[in-house]
Short mmCIF file of C-alpha atoms and ligand atoms in Angstrom, two decimals:
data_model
loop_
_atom_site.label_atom_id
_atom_site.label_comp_id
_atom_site.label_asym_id
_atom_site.label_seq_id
_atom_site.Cartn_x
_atom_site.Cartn_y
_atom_site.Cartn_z
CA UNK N 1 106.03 -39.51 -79.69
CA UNK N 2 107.02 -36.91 -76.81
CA UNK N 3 104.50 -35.52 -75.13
CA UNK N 4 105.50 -31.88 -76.57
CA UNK N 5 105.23 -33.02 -79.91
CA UNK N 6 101.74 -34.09 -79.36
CA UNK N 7 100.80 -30.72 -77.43
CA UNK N 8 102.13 -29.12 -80.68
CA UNK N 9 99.97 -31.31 -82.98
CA UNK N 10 96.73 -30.13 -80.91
CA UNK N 11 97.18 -26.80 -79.64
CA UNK N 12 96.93 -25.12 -82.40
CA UNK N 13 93.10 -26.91 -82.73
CA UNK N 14 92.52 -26.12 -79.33
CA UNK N 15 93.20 -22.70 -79.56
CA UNK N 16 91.27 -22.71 -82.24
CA UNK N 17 88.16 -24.16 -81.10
CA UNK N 18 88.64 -21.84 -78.23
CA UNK N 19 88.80 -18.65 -80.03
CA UNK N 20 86.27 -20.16 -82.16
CA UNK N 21 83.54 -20.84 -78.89
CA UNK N 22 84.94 -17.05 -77.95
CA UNK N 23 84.43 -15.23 -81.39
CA UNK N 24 81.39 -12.83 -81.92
CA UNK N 25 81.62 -10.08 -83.92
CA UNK N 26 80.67 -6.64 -82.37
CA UNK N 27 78.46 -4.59 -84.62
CA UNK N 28 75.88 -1.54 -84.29
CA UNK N 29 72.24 -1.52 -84.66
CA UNK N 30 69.96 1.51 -85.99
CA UNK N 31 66.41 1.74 -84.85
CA UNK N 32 64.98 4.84 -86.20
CA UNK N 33 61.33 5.67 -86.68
CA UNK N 34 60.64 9.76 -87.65
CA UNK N 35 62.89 11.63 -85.52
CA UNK N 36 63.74 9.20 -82.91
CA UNK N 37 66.93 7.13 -83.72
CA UNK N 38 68.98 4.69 -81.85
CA UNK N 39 71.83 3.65 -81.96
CA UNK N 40 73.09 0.13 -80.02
CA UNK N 41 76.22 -2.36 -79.84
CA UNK N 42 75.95 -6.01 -79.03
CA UNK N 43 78.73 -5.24 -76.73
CA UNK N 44 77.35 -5.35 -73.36
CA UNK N 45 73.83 -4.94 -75.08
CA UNK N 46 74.49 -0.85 -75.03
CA UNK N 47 72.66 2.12 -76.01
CA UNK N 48 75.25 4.05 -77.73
CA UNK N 49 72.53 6.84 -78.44
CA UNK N 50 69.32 8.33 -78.62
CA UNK N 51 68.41 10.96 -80.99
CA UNK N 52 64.94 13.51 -80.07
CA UNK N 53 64.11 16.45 -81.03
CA UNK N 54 63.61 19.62 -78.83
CA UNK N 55 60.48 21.42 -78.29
CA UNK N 56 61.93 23.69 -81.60
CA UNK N 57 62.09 20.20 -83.35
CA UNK N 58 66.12 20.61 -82.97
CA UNK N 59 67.79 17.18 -83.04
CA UNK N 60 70.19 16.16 -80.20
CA UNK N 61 72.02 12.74 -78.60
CA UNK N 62 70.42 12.46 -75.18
CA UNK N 63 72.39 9.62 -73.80
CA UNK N 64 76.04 10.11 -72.15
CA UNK N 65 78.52 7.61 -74.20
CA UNK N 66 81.79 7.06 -76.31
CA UNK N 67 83.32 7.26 -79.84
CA UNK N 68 84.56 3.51 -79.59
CA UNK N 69 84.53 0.13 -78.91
CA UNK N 70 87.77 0.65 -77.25
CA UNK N 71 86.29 3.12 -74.83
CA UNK N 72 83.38 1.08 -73.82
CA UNK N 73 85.58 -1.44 -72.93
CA UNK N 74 87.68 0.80 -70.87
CA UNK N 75 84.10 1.98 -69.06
CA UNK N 76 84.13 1.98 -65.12
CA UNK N 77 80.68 3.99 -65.22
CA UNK N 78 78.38 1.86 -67.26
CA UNK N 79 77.36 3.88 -69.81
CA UNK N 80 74.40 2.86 -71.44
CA UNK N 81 74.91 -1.01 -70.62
CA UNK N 82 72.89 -3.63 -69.88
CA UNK N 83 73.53 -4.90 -66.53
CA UNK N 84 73.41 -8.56 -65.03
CA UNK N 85 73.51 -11.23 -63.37
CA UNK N 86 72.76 -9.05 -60.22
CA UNK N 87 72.76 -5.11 -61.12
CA UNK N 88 73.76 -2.92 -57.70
CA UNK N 89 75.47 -3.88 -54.43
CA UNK N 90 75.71 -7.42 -52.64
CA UNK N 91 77.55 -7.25 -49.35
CA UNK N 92 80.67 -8.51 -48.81
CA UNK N 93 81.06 -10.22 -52.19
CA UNK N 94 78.92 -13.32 -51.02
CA UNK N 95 75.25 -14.64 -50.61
CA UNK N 96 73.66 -18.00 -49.34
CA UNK N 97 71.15 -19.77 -51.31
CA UNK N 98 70.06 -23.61 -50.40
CA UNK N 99 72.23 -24.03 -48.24
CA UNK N 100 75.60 -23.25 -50.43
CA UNK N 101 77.53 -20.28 -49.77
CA UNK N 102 78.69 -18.30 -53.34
CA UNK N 103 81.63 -16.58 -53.35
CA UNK N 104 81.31 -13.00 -55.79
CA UNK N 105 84.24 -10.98 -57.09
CA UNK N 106 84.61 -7.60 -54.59
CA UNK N 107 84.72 -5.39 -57.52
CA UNK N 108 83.72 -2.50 -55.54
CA UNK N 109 85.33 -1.74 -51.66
CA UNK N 110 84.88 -5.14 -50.93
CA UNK N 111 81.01 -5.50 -52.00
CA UNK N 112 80.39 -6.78 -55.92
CA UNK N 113 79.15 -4.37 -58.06
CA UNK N 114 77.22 -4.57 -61.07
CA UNK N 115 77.50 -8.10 -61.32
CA UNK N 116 81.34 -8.40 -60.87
CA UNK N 117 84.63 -7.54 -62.38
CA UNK N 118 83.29 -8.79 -65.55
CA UNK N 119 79.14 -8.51 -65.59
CA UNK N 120 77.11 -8.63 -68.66
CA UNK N 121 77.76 -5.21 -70.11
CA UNK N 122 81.43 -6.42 -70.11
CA UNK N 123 80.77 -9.39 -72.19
CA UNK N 124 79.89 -10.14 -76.27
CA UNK N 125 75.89 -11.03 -77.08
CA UNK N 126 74.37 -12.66 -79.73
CA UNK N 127 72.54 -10.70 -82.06
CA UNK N 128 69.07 -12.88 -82.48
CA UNK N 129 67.01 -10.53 -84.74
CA UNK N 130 67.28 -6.85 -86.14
CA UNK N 131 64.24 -6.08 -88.23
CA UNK N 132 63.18 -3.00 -90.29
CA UNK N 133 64.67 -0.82 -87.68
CA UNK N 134 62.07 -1.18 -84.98
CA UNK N 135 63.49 -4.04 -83.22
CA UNK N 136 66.77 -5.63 -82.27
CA UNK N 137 67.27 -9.04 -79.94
CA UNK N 138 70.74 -9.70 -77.96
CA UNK N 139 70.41 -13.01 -76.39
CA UNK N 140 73.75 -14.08 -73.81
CA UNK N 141 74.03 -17.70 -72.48
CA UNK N 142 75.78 -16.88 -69.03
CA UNK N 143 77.97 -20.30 -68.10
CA UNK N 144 77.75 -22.06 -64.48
CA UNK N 145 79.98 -20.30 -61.73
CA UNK N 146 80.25 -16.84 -64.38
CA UNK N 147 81.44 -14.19 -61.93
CA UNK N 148 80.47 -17.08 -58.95
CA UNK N 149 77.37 -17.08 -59.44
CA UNK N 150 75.05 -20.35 -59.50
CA UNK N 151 74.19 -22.27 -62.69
CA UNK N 152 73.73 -21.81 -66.22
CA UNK N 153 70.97 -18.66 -67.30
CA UNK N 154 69.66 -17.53 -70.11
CA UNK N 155 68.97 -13.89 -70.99
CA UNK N 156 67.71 -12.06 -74.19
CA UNK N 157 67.43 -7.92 -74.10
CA UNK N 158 64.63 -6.14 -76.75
CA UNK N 159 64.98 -2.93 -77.69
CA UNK N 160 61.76 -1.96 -79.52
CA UNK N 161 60.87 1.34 -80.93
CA UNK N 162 56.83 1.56 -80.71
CA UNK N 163 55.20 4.36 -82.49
CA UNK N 164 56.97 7.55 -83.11
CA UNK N 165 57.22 8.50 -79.38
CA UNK N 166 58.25 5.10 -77.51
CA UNK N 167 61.00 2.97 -76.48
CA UNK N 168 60.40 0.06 -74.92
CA UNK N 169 63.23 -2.73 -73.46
CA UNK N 170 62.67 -6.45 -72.49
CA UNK N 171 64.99 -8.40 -70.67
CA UNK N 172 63.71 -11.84 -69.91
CA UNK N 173 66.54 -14.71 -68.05
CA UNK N 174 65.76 -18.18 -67.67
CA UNK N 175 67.98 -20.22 -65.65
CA UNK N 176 68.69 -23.66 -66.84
CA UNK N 177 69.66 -26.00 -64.08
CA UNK N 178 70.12 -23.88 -61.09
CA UNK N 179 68.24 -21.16 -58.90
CA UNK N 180 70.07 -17.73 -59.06
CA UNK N 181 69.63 -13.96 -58.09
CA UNK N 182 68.57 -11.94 -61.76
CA UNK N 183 68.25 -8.45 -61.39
CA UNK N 184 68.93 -6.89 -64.60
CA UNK N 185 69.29 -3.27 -65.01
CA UNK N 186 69.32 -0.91 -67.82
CA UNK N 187 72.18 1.77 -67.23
CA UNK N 188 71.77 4.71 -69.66
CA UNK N 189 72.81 8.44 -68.50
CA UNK N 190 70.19 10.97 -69.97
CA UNK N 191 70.71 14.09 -70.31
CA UNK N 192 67.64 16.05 -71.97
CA UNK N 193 69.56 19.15 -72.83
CA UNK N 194 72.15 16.90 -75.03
CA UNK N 195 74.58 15.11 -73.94
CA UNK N 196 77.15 17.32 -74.39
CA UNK N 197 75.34 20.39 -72.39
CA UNK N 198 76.65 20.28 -68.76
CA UNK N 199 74.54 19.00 -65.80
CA UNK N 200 71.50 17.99 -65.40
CA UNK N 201 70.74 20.51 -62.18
CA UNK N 202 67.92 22.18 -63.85
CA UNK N 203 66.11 19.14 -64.52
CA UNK N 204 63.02 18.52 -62.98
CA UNK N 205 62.03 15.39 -61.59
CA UNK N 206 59.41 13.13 -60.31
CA UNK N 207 59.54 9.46 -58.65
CA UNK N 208 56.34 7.79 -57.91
CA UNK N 209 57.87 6.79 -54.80
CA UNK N 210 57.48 7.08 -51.29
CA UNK N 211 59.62 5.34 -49.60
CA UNK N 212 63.65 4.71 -50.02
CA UNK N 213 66.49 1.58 -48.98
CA UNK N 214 68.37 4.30 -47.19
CA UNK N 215 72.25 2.64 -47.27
CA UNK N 216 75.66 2.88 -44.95
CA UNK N 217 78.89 4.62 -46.14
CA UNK N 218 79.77 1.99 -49.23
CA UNK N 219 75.85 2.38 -50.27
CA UNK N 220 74.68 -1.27 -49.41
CA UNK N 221 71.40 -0.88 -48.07
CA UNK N 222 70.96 -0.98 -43.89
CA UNK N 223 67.69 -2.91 -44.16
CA UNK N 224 65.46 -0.07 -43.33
CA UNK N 225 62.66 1.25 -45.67
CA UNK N 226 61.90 4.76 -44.90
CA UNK N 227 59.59 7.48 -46.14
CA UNK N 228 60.94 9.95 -48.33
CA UNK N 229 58.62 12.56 -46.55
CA UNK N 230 60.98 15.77 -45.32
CA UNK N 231 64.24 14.23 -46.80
CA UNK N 232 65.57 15.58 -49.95
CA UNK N 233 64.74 12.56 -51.31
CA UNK N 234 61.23 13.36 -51.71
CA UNK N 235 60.05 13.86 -55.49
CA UNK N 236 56.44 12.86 -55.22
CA UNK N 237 56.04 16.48 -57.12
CA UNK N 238 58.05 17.40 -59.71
CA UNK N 239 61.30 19.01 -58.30
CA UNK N 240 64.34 20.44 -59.81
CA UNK N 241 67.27 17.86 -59.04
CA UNK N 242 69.67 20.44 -58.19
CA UNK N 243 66.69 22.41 -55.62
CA UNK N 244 68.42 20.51 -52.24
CA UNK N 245 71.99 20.18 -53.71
CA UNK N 246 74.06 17.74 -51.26
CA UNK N 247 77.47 16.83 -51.61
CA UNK N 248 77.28 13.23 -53.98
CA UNK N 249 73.77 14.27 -54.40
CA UNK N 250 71.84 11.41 -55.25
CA UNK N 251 72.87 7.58 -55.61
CA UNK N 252 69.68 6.18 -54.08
CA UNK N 253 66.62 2.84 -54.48
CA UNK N 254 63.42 4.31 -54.14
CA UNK N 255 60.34 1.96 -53.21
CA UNK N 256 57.89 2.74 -56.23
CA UNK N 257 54.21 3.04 -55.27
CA UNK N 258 53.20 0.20 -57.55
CA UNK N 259 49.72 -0.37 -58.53
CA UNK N 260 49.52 -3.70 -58.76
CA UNK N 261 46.29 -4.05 -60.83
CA UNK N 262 48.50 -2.89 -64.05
CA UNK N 263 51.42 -4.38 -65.83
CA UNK N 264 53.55 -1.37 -66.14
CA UNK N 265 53.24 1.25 -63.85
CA UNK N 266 54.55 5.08 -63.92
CA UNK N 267 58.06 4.95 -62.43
CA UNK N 268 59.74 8.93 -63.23
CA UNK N 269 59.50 11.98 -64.97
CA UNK N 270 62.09 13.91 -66.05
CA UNK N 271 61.71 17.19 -67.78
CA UNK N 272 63.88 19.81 -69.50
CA UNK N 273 62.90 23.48 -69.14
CA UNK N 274 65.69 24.61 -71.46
CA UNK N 275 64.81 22.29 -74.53
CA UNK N 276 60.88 20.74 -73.29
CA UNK N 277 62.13 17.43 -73.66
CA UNK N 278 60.37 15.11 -71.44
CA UNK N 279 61.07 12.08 -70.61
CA UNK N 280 58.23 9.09 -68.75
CA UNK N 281 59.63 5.76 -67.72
CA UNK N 282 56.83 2.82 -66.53
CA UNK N 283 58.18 -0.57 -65.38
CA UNK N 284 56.83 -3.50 -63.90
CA UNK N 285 59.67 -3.11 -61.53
CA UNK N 286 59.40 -2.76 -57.76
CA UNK N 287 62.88 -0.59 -57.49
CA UNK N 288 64.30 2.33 -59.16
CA UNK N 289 67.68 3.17 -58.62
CA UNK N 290 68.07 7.20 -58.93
CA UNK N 291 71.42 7.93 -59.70
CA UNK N 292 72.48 11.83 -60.66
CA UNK N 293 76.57 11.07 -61.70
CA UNK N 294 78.24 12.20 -59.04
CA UNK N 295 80.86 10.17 -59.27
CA UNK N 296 81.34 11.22 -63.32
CA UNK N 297 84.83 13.09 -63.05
CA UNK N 298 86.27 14.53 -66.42
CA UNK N 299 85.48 11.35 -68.12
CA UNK N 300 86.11 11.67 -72.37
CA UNK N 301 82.89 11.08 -74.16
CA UNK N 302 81.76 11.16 -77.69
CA UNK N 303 82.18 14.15 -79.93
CA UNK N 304 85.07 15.72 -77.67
CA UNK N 305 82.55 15.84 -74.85
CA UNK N 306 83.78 16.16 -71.38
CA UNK N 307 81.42 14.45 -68.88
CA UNK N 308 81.65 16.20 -65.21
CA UNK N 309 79.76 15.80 -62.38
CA UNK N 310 76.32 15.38 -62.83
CA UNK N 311 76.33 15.03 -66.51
CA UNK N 312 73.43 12.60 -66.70
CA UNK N 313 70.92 11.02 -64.61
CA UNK N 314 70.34 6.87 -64.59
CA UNK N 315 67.22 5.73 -64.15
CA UNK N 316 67.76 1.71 -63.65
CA UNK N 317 64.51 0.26 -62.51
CA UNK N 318 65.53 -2.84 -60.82
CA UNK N 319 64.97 -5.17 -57.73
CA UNK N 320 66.23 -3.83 -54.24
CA UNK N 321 70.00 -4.12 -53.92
CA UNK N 322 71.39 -6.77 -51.85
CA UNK N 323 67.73 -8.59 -51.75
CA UNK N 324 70.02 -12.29 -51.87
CA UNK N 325 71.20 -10.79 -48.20
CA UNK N 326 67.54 -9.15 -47.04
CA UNK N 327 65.08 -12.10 -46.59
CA UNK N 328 62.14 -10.01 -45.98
CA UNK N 329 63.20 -7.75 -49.35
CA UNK N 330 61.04 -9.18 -52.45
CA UNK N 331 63.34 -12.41 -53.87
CA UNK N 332 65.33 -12.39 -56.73
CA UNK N 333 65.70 -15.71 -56.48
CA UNK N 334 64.57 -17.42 -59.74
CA UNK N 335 64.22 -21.32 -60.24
CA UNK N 336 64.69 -23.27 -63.37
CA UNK N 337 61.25 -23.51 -65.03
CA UNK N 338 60.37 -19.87 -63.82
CA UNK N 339 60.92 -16.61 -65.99
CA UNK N 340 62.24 -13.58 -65.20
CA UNK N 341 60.98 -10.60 -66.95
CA UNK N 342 61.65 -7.45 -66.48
CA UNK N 343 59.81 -4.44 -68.59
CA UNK N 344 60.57 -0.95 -69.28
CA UNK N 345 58.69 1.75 -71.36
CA UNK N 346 60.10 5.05 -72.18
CA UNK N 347 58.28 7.91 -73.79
CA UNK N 348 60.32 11.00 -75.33
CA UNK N 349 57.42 14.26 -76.05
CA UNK N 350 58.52 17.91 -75.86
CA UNK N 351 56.46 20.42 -74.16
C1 NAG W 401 76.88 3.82 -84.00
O1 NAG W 401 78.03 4.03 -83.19
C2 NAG W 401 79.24 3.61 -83.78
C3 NAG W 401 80.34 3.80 -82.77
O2 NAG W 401 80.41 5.12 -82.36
C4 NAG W 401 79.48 4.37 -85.08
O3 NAG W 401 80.65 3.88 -85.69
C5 NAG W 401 78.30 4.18 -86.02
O4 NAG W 401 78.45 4.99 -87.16
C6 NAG W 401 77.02 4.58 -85.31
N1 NAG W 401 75.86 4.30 -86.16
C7 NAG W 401 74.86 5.14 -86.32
C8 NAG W 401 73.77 4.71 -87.24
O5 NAG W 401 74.82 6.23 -85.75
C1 NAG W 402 92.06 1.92 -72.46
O1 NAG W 402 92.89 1.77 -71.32
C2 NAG W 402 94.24 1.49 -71.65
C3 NAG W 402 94.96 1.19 -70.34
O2 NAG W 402 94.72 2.20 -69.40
C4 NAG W 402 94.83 2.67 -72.40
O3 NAG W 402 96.16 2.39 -72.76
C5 NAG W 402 94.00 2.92 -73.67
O4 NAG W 402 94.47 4.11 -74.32
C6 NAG W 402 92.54 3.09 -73.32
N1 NAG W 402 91.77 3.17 -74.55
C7 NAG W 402 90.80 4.05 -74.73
C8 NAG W 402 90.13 4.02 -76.08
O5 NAG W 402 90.41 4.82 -73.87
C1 NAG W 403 89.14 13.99 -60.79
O1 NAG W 403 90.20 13.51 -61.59
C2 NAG W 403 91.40 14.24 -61.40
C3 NAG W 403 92.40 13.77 -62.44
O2 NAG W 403 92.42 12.38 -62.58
C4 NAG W 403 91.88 14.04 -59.98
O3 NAG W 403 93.06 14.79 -59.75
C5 NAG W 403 90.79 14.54 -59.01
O4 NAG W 403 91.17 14.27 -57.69
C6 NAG W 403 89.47 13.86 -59.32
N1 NAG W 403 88.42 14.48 -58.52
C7 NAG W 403 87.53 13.78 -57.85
C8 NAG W 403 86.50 14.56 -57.13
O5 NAG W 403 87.54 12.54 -57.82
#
């Protein structure tokens, strides 16, 4: 037998097996409880939407996102997506860790972004459990090497609605044979006004914290920690967003003032004069990534939106970017054996 014959005996296997192993089937997932619905895909672990009313009980989508699969897999700005193994910026596409040098895709100006060309809001999860519309579990086995990065890990996402008010999101990852960076991030765009209403100037704001990463031109962090005291960065009191309007505004970690004596502390507030919908995030995170859209230009959404500049505001609690290359930063480092978990809370009220 030639060897061509034999290829053509068992590709047609292979490929199958292959598509097999690569085969999930993308679906959406309701949570709903009274008047606050979600809506989420297994691909990339999105939110799709969020549904509130205003303070005249006046239902809108809060969340910036698209009609389509299609569209979310066209997505350069991460809209609503769940984002791994390493969320933010790791200089020059590389980090050293026991000795072995890793080698990352330089997905963005010659840094890795968001995990690299392909992170986990790029890729297909598993859907473990959707219950009576409260819950729904997307688990994703990353492989060894996936987007360079060390060893096999295991990561599950939780979107919970609890009570009529509250959202809450657990990511856990376990690595399986090899230490690695985690730092997950959850990348929604809010917009309290609706999605669909312009920018988010006339929000008002407040981060519980006082200090800042400040970063060079391609936003990786220069090492420094500095307070946020006299800088426009400051939003220990609630603050309009728009009240010290710089060019690129804000794309910026802010040190939270954790208390330490509590699981979940208060991370940001964001309120809505226009409609009174407020918005309170608590994490057990030490980093919260403050990002107002600036980069957002004319980008198609759902409904025949039109997202501009400063369309939405991400709030991705996180660890401090570039940590793998900042030894005295808190370690993302995770070993098999040890968990990560990482813990958000969100509560939607009108006032
Ligand atoms: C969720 O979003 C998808 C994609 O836009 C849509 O087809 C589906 O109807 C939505 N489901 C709900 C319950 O809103
Ligand atoms: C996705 O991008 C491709 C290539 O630019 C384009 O042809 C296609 O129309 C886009 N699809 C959507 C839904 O935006
Ligand atoms: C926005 O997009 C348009 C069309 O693609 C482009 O001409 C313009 O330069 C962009 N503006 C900015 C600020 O990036």
């Amino acid at each position: 037998m030639s060897k061509v014959f034999l290829l053509l005996c068992f590709l047609p296997g292979l490929l199958l097996v292959q598509a097999h192993k690569h085969h999930k089937k993308i679906g959406f997932y309701e949570l709903k409880r009274g008047d606050l619905r979600l809506n989420l895909t297994n691909y990339g672990a999105t939110i799709i939407s969020v549904i509130t009313p205003d303070k005249h009980g006046k239902l809108a989508d809060i969340v910036l996102g698209y009609d389509s699969i299609d569209s979310y897999k066209n997505d350069t700005v991460y809209f609503g997506a769940l984002i791994g193994r390493v969320a933010n910026r790791i200089r020059g596409a590389k980090f050293t860790l026991d000795g072995k040098t890793y080698k990352l895709p330089a997905n963005d100006h010659g840094n890795t972004l968001h995990g690299g060309a392909r992170g986990f809001g790029d890729v297909v999860w598993s859907v473990e459990s959707h219950k009576k519309h409260r819950h729904v579990t997307f688990t994703y086995d990353s492989f060894e090497n996936e987007q360079g990065f060390p060893g096999k890990l295991k990561v599950s996402v939780t979107y919970m609605l609890i009570g009529r008010h509250k959202l809450a999101v657990k990511m856990i990852a376990k690595p399986v044979d090899k230490a690695t960076p985690v730092n997950l991030a959850q990348h929604t765009y809010w917009n309290l006004r609706g999605h669909n209403s312009g920018d988010i100037l006339s929000h008002t704001v407040q981060i519980f914290g006082s200090h800042i990463t400040p970063v060079d031109r391609l936003l990786i962090p220069t090492g420094e920690i500095i307070s946020v005291k006299g800088t426009p960065y400051d939003f220990l009191e609630p603050k309009k967003v728009g009240s010290q309007i710089q060019e690129g505004l804000y794309d910026m970690n802010y040190v939270l003032d954790k208390s330490f004596k509590k699981h979940l502390s208060k991370v940001v507030v964001v309120t809505d004069p226009v409609s009174g919908r407020k918005l309170e995030l608590w994490s057990n995170q030490l980093g919260l990534q403050f990002y107002t859209s600036g980069q957002l230009n004319a980008t198609k959404g759902k409904d025949g939106a039109v997202y501009r500049k400063h369309a939405g505001i991400a709030l991705e609690t996180q660890g401090f970017p570039d940590s793998v290359n900042y030894p005295y930063f808190p370690s993302q480092i995770v070993r098999p054996g040890e968990i990560y978990k990482h813990t958000m809370l969100y509560r939607f009220t009108t006032s």
